[in-house]
Amino acid sequence: MAEIAVTGSPEEILRWAKGTISVVSSWPEIAFASDGRTHRFSAGEPGRWGAYGHRRSVEVNASAFFSAINDLFGGK
């Protein structure tokens, strides 16, 4: 996503910037949600919950992420 933020076409940036980024602290997982679809990337054994208790995560607005990455690395 960082590469899309810096080098992507305006249409591609607009499509992904409408979504959210979820980082899960109780399981090695990150999820990108955009256009009603969720793409999950996780490490470990599929089908086995990696921690006891609740799933703890934080969601980041993708447009804020894109803005921060572009400010740091965009050079525009």
PDB file of C-alpha atoms in Angstrom:
ATOM      1  CA  MET A   1       0.000   0.000   0.000  1.00  0.00           C
ATOM      2  CA  ALA A   2       2.883   2.363   0.674  1.00  0.00           C
ATOM      3  CA  GLU A   3       4.066   1.891  -2.898  1.00  0.00           C
ATOM      4  CA  ILE A   4       0.567   2.639  -4.199  1.00  0.00           C
ATOM      5  CA  ALA A   5       0.481   5.777  -2.035  1.00  0.00           C
ATOM      6  CA  VAL A   6       3.680   7.113  -3.631  1.00  0.00           C
ATOM      7  CA  THR A   7       3.642   5.788  -7.199  1.00  0.00           C
ATOM      8  CA  GLY A   8       0.052   4.708  -7.872  1.00  0.00           C
ATOM      9  CA  SER A   9      -2.331   6.248 -10.365  1.00  0.00           C
ATOM     10  CA  PRO A  10      -4.926   8.684  -8.984  1.00  0.00           C
ATOM     11  CA  GLU A  11      -7.682   6.114  -9.623  1.00  0.00           C
ATOM     12  CA  GLU A  12      -5.800   3.393  -7.748  1.00  0.00           C
ATOM     13  CA  ILE A  13      -5.058   5.714  -4.824  1.00  0.00           C
ATOM     14  CA  LEU A  14      -8.695   6.808  -4.629  1.00  0.00           C
ATOM     15  CA  ARG A  15      -9.905   3.183  -4.647  1.00  0.00           C
ATOM     16  CA  TRP A  16      -7.638   2.069  -1.784  1.00  0.00           C
ATOM     17  CA  ALA A  17      -7.827   5.310   0.234  1.00  0.00           C
ATOM     18  CA  LYS A  18     -11.526   4.689   0.937  1.00  0.00           C
ATOM     19  CA  GLY A  19     -10.729   1.638   3.047  1.00  0.00           C
ATOM     20  CA  THR A  20      -9.266   0.728   6.417  1.00  0.00           C
ATOM     21  CA  ILE A  21      -6.143  -1.036   7.625  1.00  0.00           C
ATOM     22  CA  SER A  22      -6.543  -3.325  10.657  1.00  0.00           C
ATOM     23  CA  VAL A  23      -3.489  -4.391  12.638  1.00  0.00           C
ATOM     24  CA  VAL A  24      -4.170  -7.214  15.102  1.00  0.00           C
ATOM     25  CA  SER A  25      -2.015  -7.355  18.233  1.00  0.00           C
ATOM     26  CA  SER A  26      -3.300 -10.670  19.627  1.00  0.00           C
ATOM     27  CA  TRP A  27      -2.568 -12.594  16.402  1.00  0.00           C
ATOM     28  CA  PRO A  28       0.030 -11.883  13.685  1.00  0.00           C
ATOM     29  CA  GLU A  29      -2.411 -10.471  11.158  1.00  0.00           C
ATOM     30  CA  ILE A  30      -3.018  -7.373   9.081  1.00  0.00           C
ATOM     31  CA  ALA A  31      -6.187  -6.815   7.043  1.00  0.00           C
ATOM     32  CA  PHE A  32      -6.950  -4.346   4.260  1.00  0.00           C
ATOM     33  CA  ALA A  33     -10.626  -3.555   3.677  1.00  0.00           C
ATOM     34  CA  SER A  34     -11.774  -1.627   0.613  1.00  0.00           C
ATOM     35  CA  ASP A  35     -14.786  -1.719  -1.716  1.00  0.00           C
ATOM     36  CA  GLY A  36     -16.581  -4.207   0.525  1.00  0.00           C
ATOM     37  CA  ARG A  37     -13.741  -6.754   0.303  1.00  0.00           C
ATOM     38  CA  THR A  38     -11.233  -7.696   2.993  1.00  0.00           C
ATOM     39  CA  HIS A  39      -7.756  -9.025   2.241  1.00  0.00           C
ATOM     40  CA  ARG A  40      -6.171 -10.719   5.267  1.00  0.00           C
ATOM     41  CA  PHE A  41      -2.507 -11.550   5.646  1.00  0.00           C
ATOM     42  CA  SER A  42      -1.489 -13.624   8.646  1.00  0.00           C
ATOM     43  CA  ALA A  43       1.412 -15.689   9.895  1.00  0.00           C
ATOM     44  CA  GLY A  44       1.172 -18.916  11.819  1.00  0.00           C
ATOM     45  CA  GLU A  45      -1.100 -21.877  11.488  1.00  0.00           C
ATOM     46  CA  PRO A  46      -4.309 -21.197   9.564  1.00  0.00           C
ATOM     47  CA  GLY A  47      -7.430 -22.171  11.440  1.00  0.00           C
ATOM     48  CA  ARG A  48      -5.856 -21.886  14.870  1.00  0.00           C
ATOM     49  CA  TRP A  49      -6.361 -18.845  17.057  1.00  0.00           C
ATOM     50  CA  GLY A  50      -2.999 -17.654  18.296  1.00  0.00           C
ATOM     51  CA  ALA A  51      -3.984 -16.173  21.643  1.00  0.00           C
ATOM     52  CA  TYR A  52      -6.413 -16.624  24.449  1.00  0.00           C
ATOM     53  CA  GLY A  53      -9.099 -14.035  24.988  1.00  0.00           C
ATOM     54  CA  HIS A  54     -10.407 -11.384  22.664  1.00  0.00           C
ATOM     55  CA  ARG A  55      -9.118 -10.342  19.284  1.00  0.00           C
ATOM     56  CA  ARG A  56      -7.426  -6.995  19.831  1.00  0.00           C
ATOM     57  CA  SER A  57      -6.841  -4.742  16.859  1.00  0.00           C
ATOM     58  CA  VAL A  58      -6.524  -1.138  15.815  1.00  0.00           C
ATOM     59  CA  GLU A  59      -7.989   0.280  12.623  1.00  0.00           C
ATOM     60  CA  VAL A  60      -6.278   3.013  10.642  1.00  0.00           C
ATOM     61  CA  ASN A  61      -8.086   5.088   8.059  1.00  0.00           C
ATOM     62  CA  ALA A  62      -6.349   4.278   4.774  1.00  0.00           C
ATOM     63  CA  SER A  63      -6.564   7.864   3.512  1.00  0.00           C
ATOM     64  CA  ALA A  64      -4.641   9.039   6.613  1.00  0.00           C
ATOM     65  CA  PHE A  65      -2.031   6.320   5.972  1.00  0.00           C
ATOM     66  CA  PHE A  66      -1.742   7.355   2.321  1.00  0.00           C
ATOM     67  CA  SER A  67      -1.380  11.014   3.295  1.00  0.00           C
ATOM     68  CA  ALA A  68       1.358  10.274   5.850  1.00  0.00           C
ATOM     69  CA  ILE A  69       3.313   8.044   3.431  1.00  0.00           C
ATOM     70  CA  ASN A  70       3.003  10.599   0.657  1.00  0.00           C
ATOM     71  CA  ASP A  71       4.220  13.385   2.972  1.00  0.00           C
ATOM     72  CA  LEU A  72       7.224  11.295   4.020  1.00  0.00           C
ATOM     73  CA  PHE A  73       8.233   9.697   0.725  1.00  0.00           C
ATOM     74  CA  GLY A  74       6.206  11.317  -2.065  1.00  0.00           C
ATOM     75  CA  GLY A  75       8.375  14.327  -2.706  1.00  0.00           C
ATOM     76  CA  LYS A  76       5.513  16.223  -4.310  1.00  0.00           C
TER      77      LYS A  76
END
